[in-house]
Coordinates of C-alpha atoms in Angstrom, one line a residue:
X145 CA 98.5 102.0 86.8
X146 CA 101.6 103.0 85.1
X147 CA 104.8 102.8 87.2
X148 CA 105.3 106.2 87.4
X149 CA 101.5 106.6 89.1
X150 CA 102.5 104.4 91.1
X151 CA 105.6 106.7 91.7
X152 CA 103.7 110.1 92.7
X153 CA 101.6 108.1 94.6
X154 CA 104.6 106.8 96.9
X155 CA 105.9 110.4 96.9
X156 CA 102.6 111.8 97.8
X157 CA 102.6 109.2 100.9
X158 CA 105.3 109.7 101.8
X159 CA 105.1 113.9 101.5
X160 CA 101.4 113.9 103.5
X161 CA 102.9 112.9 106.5
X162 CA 105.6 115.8 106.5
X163 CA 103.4 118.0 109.0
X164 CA 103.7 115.3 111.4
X165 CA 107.6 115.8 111.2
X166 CA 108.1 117.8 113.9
X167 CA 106.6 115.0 116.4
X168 CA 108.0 111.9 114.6
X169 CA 111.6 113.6 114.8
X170 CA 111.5 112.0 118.3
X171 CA 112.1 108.4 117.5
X172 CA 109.8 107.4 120.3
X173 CA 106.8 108.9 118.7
X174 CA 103.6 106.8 118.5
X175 CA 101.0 106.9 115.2
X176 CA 98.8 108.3 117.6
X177 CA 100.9 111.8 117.8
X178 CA 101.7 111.4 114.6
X179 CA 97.9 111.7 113.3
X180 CA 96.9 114.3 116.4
X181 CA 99.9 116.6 114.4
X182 CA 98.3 116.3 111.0
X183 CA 95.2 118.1 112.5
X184 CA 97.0 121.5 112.1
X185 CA 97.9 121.2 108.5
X186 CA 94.1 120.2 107.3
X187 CA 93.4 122.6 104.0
X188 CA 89.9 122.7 103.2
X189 CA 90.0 124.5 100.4
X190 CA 91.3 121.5 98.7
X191 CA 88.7 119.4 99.6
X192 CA 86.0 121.2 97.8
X193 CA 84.2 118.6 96.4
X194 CA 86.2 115.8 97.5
X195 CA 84.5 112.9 99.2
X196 CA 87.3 110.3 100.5
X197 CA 87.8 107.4 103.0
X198 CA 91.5 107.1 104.0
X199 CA 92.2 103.8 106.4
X200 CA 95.1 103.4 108.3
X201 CA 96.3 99.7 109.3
X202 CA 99.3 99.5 111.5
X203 CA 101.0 96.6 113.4
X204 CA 103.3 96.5 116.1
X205 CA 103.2 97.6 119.9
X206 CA 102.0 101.1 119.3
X207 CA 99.9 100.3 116.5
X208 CA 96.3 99.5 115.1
X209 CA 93.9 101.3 113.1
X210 CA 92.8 104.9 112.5
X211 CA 90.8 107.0 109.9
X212 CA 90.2 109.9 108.0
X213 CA 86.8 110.7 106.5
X214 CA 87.0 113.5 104.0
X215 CA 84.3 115.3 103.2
X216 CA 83.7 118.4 100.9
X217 CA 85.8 120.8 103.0
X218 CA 85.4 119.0 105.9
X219 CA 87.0 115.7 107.6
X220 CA 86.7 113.7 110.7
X221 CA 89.6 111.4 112.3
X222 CA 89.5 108.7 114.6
X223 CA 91.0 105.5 115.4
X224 CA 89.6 101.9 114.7
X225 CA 87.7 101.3 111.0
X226 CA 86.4 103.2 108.9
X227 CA 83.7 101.9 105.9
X228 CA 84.2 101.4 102.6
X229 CA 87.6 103.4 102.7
X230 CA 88.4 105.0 99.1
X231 CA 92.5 103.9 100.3
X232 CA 94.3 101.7 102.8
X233 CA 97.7 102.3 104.1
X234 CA 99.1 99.2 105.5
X235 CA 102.2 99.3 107.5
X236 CA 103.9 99.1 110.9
X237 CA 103.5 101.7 113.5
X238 CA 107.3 102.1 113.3
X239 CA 107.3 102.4 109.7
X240 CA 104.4 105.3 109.9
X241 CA 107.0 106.9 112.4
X242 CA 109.8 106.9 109.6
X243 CA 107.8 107.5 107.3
X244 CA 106.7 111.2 108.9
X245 CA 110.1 112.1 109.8
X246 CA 111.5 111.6 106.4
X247 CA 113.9 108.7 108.4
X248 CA 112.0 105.8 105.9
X249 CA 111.6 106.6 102.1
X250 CA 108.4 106.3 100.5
X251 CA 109.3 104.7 97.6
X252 CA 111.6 102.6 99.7
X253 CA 109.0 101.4 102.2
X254 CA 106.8 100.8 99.2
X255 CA 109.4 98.7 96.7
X256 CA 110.6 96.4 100.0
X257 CA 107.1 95.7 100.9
X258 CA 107.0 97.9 104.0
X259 CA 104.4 99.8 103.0
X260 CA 101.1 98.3 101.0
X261 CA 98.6 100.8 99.2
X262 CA 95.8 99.3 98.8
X263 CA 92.8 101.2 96.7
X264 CA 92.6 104.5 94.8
X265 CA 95.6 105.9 93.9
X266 CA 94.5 109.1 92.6
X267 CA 93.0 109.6 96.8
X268 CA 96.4 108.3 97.9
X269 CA 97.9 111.1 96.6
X270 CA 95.2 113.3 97.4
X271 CA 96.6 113.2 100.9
X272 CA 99.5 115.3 100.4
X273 CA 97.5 118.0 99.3
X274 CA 95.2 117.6 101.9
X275 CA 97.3 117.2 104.7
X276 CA 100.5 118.8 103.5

């Protein structure tokens, strides 16, 4: 992938998690109010046809693993592993934090190793559509 894939991709990461903002703005949010937020923002008319696996692996005190299955209009969410996921996010439960406030920088996290994609990138950035 070309660097600048790589760059939308970051972006896209980074911009998915925006309707979680309003519960990460308190610094001592947890991933887990983080994904319950992003519930309200599903749009499934953009998942028409799309079939995706999104894995979420977070350390830390407050972290460990959650999923989204997307699936043709539809999605589930839970925590713990999902199979075969089309895209891993790997970071800390802090970072995840920052990174839906807007506090930690995609592109930043991503460039200093803080965050890790790991997978499709075209579903990466998927997300942001999905979840906007």
């Amino acid at each position: 992938m070309s660097s600048a894939g790589r760059h939308i991709c970051i972006i896209a990461v980074a911009m998915c998690v925006g309707a979680a903002v309003a519960v990460a703005d308190n610094v001592d949010s947890t991933p887990q109010q983080v994904f319950d937020s992003m519930r309200d923002s599903f749009q499934p008319a953009k998942t028409k046809g799309v079939h995706a696996r999104y894995q979420w692996d977070l350390s830390g005190p407050n972290g460990g693993q959650w999923w989204i299955d997307v699936n043709d209009g539809n999605y589930k969410m839970g925590k713990g592993k999902i199979d075969n996921p089309s895209v891993t996010f790997v970071t800390s439960d802090k970072d995840w934090v920052a990174l839906s406030n807007g506090t930690l920088g995609g592109k930043w996290a991503y460039f200093t190793g803080r965050l890790k994609i790991r997978g499709s990138q075209s579903v990466a950035r998927k997300l942001d559509e999905i979840f906007p």
